[in-house]
XYZ file of C-alpha atoms in Angstrom:
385
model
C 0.000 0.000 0.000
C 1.107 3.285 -0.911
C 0.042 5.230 2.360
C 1.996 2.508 4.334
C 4.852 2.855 2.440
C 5.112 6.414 3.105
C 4.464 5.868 6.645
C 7.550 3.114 6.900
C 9.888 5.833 4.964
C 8.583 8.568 7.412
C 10.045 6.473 10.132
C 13.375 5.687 8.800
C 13.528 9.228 7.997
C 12.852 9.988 11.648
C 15.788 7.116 12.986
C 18.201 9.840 11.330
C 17.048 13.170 11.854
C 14.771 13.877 15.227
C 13.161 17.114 14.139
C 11.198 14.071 11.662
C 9.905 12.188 14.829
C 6.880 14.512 14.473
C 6.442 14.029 10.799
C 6.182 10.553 11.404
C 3.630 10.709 13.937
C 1.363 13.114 11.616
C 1.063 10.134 9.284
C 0.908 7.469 11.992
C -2.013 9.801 13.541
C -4.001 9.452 9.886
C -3.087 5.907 9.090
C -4.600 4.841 12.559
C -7.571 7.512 12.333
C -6.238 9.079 15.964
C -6.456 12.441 17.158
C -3.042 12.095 18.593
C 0.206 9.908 19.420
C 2.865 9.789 21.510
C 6.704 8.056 21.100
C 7.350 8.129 24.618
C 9.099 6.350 27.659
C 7.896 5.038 31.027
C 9.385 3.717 34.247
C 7.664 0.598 35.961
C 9.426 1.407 39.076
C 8.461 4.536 40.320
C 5.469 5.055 37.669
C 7.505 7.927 35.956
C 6.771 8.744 31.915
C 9.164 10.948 29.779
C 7.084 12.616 27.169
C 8.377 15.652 26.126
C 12.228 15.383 25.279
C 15.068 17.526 23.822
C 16.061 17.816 19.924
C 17.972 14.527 19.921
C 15.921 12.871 22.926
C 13.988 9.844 21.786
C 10.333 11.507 22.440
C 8.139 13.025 20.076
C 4.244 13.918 19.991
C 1.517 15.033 17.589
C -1.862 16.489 18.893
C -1.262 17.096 22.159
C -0.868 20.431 24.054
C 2.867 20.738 25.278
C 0.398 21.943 28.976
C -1.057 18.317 28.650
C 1.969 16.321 28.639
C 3.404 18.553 31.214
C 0.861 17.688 33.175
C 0.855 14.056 32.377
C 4.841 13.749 33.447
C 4.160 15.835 36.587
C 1.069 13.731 37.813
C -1.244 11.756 35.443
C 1.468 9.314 34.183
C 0.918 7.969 37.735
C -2.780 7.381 37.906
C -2.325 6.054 33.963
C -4.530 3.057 34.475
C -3.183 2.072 31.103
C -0.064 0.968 32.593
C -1.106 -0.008 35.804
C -0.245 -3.365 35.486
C 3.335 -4.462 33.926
C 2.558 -7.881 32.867
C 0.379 -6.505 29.944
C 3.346 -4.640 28.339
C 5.604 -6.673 26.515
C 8.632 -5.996 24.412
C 7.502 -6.856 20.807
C 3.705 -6.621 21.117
C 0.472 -4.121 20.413
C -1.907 -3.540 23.434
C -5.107 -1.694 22.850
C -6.407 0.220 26.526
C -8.835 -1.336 26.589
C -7.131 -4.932 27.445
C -5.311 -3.129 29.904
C -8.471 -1.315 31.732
C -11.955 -2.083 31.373
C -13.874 0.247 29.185
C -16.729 0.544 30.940
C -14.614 1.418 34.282
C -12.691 3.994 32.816
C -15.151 7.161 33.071
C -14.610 6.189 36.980
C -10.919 6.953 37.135
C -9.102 10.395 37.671
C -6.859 9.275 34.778
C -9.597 9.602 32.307
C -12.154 12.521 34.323
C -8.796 14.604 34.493
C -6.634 14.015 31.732
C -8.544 11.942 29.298
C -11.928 13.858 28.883
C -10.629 16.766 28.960
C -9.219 16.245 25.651
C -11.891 13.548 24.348
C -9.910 10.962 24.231
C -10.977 7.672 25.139
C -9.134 4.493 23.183
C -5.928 3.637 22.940
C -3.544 0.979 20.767
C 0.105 1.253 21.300
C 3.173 -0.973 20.008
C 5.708 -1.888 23.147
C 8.914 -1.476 20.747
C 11.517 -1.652 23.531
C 11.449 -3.301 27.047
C 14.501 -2.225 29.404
C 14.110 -3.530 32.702
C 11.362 -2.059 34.259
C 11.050 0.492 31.091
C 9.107 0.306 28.597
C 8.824 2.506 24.967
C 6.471 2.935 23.223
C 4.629 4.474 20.247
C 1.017 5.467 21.174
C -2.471 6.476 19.474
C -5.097 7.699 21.176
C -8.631 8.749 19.736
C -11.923 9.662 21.187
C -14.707 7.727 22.409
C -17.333 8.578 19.056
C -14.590 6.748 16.546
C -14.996 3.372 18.323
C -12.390 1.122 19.688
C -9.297 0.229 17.246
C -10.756 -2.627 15.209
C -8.965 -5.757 14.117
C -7.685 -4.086 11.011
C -5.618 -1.545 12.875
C -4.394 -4.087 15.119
C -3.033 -6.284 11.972
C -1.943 -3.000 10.708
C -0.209 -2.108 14.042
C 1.791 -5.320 14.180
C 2.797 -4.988 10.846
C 5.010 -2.222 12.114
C 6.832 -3.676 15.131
C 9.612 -4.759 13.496
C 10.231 -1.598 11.414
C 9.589 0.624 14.946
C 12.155 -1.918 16.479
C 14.905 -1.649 13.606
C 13.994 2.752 13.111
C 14.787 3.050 17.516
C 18.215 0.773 17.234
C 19.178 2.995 14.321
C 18.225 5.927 16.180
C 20.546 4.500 18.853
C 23.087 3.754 17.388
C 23.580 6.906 14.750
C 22.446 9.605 17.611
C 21.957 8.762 21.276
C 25.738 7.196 21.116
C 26.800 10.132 19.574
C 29.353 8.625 17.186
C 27.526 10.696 14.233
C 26.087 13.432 15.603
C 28.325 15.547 13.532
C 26.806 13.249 10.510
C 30.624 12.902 8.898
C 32.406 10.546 7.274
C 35.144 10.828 9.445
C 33.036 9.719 12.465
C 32.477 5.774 10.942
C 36.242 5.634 11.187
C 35.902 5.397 15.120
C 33.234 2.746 15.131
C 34.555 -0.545 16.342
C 32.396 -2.538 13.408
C 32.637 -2.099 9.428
C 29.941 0.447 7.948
C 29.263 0.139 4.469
C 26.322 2.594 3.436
C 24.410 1.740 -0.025
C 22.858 4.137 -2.213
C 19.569 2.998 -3.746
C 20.613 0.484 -6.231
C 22.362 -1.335 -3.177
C 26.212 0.023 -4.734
C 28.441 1.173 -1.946
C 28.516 4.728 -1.543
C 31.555 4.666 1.436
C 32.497 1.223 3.420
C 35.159 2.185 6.699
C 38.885 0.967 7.240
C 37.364 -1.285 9.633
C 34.591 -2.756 6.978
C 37.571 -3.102 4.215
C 40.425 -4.960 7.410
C 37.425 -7.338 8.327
C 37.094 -8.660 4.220
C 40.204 -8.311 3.843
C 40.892 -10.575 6.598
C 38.242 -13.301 6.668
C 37.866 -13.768 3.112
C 34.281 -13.999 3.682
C 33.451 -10.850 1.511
C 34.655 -8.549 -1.583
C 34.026 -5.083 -3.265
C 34.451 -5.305 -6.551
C 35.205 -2.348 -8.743
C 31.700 -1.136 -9.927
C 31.203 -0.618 -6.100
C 29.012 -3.196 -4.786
C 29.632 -5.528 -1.742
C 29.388 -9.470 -2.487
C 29.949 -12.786 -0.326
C 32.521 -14.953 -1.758
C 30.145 -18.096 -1.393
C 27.511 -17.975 -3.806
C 24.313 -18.801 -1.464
C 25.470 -16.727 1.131
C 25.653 -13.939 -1.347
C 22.576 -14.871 -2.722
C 21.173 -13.747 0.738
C 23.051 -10.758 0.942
C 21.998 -9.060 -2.217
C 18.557 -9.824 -1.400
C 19.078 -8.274 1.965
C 20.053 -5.328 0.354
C 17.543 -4.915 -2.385
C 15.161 -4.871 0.373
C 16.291 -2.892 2.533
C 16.809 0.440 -0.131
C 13.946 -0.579 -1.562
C 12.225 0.260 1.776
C 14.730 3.596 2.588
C 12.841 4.528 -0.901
C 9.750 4.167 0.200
C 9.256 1.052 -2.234
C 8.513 -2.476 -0.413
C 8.966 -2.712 3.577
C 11.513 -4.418 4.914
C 12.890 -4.305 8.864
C 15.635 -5.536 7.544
C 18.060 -8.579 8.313
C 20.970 -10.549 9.855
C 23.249 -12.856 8.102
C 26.035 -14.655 9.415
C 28.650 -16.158 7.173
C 30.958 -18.531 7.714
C 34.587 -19.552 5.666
C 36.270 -23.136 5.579
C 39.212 -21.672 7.891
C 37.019 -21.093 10.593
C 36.795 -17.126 9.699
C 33.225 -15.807 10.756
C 31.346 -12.649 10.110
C 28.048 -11.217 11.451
C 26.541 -8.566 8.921
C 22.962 -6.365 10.142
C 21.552 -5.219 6.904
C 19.172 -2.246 7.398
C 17.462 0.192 5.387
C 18.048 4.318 5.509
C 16.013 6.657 4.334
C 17.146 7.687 0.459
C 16.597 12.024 0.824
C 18.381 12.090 4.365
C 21.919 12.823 3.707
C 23.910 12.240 7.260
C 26.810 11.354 5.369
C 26.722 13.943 2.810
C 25.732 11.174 0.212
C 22.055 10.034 -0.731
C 21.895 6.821 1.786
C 19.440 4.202 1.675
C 20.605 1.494 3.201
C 24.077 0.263 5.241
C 25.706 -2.846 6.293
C 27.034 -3.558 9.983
C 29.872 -5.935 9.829
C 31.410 -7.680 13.159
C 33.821 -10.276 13.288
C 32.588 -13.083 16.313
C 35.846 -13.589 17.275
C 37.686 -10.479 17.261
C 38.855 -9.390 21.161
C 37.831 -5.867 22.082
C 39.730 -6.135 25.836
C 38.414 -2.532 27.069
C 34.892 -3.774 25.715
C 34.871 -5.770 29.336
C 35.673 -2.706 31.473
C 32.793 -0.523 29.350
C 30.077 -3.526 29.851
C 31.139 -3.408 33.416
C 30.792 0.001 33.968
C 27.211 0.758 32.004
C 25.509 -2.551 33.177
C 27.214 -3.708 36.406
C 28.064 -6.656 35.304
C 30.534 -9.350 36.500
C 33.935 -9.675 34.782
C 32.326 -13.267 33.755
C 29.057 -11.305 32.785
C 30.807 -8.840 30.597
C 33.266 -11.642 29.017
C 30.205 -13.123 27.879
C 28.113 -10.142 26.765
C 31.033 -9.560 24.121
C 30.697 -13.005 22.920
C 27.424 -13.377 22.000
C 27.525 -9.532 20.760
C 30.310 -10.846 18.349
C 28.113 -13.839 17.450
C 28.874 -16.347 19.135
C 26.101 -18.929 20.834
C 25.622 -19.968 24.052
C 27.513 -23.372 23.675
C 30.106 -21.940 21.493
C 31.334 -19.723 24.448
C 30.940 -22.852 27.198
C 32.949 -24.790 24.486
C 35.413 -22.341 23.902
C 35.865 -21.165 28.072
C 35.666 -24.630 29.182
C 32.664 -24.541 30.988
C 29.446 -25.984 31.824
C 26.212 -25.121 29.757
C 24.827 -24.786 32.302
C 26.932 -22.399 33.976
C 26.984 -20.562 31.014
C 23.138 -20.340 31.329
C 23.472 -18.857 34.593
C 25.581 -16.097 33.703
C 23.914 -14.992 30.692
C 20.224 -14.923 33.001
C 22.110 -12.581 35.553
C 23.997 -10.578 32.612
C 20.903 -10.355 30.589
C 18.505 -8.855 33.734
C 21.215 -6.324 34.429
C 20.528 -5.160 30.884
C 16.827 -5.498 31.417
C 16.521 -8.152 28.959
C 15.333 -11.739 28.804
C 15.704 -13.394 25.232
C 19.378 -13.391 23.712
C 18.060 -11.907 20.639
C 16.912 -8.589 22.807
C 20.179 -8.873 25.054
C 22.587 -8.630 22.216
C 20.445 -5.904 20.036
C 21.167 -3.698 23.760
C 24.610 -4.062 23.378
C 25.161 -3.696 19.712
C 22.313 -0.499 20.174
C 23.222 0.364 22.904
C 26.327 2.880 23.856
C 29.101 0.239 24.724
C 30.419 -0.318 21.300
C 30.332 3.138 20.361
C 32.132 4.171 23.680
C 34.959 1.633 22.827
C 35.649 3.512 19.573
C 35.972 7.012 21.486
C 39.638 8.512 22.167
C 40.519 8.563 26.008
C 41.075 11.992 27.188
């Protein structure tokens, strides 16, 4: 569909540049026939909500009064009946309010005589992108009560966009929170401890680090060839990697949507590589090209030392924590690390539960997109003072 299209560009046009945050909202407000939304973060712990952010903070909104969500950080967040109980919100999924609170209670509450009705707004439907711990964010629309509840349509619609709200906040992350690129140069991918290869919109590489060129150089695994595009030596493996990137600058040009995907390759030596392909939007420019998509290479084995002391320090983890949060952030499973340490499973098992809940994480898959999303890598690459 066209209008979802536009919507999916919108966003990765938003993970770049976080004046757009608001744009995107406008057309997530029509496509879900709201009167407003919210991108926005809450606290399980003390029942705290950050709605209103700076320029680069990740919190945006579109309909409401900037006196409204004042007042709903100051007091209402806490008598949100929406999020009363934690169980409901999930990492992942779409909750409507009214699975949350009963709709026939809600006139009864001060969340909805004081803050709700006030505004006529009555329904809800939200996507729970990210789950930290006891925080949750999450992208919210909210309507009033004459438009009805959000029917089974929306809610198909909704989840359609999880995974493209998932992939839009890690590249958020990762390009602006860390900072790496907040001066949107070239010279900034040189610090990154991964290879970044950005792709223009026929998938041709438009700039690829020192760090993306010492990693093919090294495993074998990949090539550039002269007419600039990136291939896997083996031919199934790049098989999946040029369909990985036809989809994903196909969807940074607002063509087909794709959340984009990870590959791992592997070379008769032993040599491994981990590659997330993602898409960009095509008219941002960060990197003073025309971007629509870019390539995250790691190698799984490759020792970052100070990685350990960075893990320790943003987490709390253990030394034994942190040694294994950079091994499965490299790529590596479970067993390959007990293998490889000579331990236990087992034991293994236990450290990764106690690493993962300091990160405020339960699956692997969610533990290692916090520390590949998250600030550790990036603070690796920065020059000590």
């Amino acid at each position: 569909m066209e209008d979802g299209q536009h919507l999916i560009h919108s966003l990765y046009e938003a993970a770049l540049d976080p004046g757009r945050w608001t744009d995107f909202l406008a057309h997530f407000t029509v496509a879900f026939s709201s009167q407003a939304a919210l991108i926005w973060g809450y606290d399980f712990s003390d029942r705290s909500a950050r709605a209103l952010g700076g320029p680069t903070s990740l919190s945006a909104q579109h309909g409401f009064s900037e006196e409204a969500l004042r007042s709903f950080e100051a007091h209402y967040c806490r008598v949100n009946v929406w999020t009363a109980n934690e169980r409901y919100h999930v990492e992942g999924q779409i909750l409507s309010g009214s699975e949350c609170y009963p709709d026939n209670h809600l006139t009864r509450t001060e969340w909805y005589a004081d803050w709700l009705q006030p505004q006529d707004l009555f329904y809800t439907l939200a996507v729970i992108v990210e789950k930290r711990a006891q925080r949750s964010f999450n992208c919210t629309a909210v309507r009033s009560k004459w438009q009805g509840p959000y029917n089974e349509r929306e809610e198909a619609r909704m989840r359609s966009l999880v995974p493209h709200l998932q992939t839009a906040f890690a590249l958020y992350r990762r390009l602006h929170r860390a900072e790496a690129l907040a001066q949107t140069s070239l010279a900034a991918l040189e610090n990154l401890p991964m290879g970044v290869v950005l792709l223009d919109g026929r998938a041709e590489v438009l700039h690829a680090n020192a760090r993306a060129h010492a990693l093919t150089r090294a495993t074998g695994l990949l090539r550039f060839e002269a007419d600039d595009t990136l291939h896997a030596v083996a031919p199934r493996d790049d098989q999946r990697l040029q369909r990985a990137m036809r989809d994903v600058v196909a969807t940074g040009a607002g063509l087909p949507l794709h959340a984009g995907s990870v590959l791992r390759l592997h070379g008769l030596a032993g040599a491994q590589l981990q590659l997330l392909v993602a898409p960009l939007p095509l008219k941002a420019e960060p990197f003073s090209a025309h971007t629509a998509g870019v390539v995250f290479i790691t190698d799984p084995a490759l020792e970052i030392p100070s990685l350990m002391d960075i893990l320790q320090s943003l987490y709390g983890m253990t030394a034994a924590e942190s040694r294994l949060a950079q091994a499965l952030a490299h790529g590596l499973s479970l067993a390959e690390y007990a293998e490889r340490q000579g331990l236990s499973v087992q034991t293994v098992r236990t450290q990764y539960k106690s690493a993962a809940a300091k990160a405020g994480v339960g699956r692997q898959s969610d533990f290692v997109r916090t520390l590949l999303t998250g600030p550790a890598l990036l603070r690796w690459a920065r020059p000590s003072e």
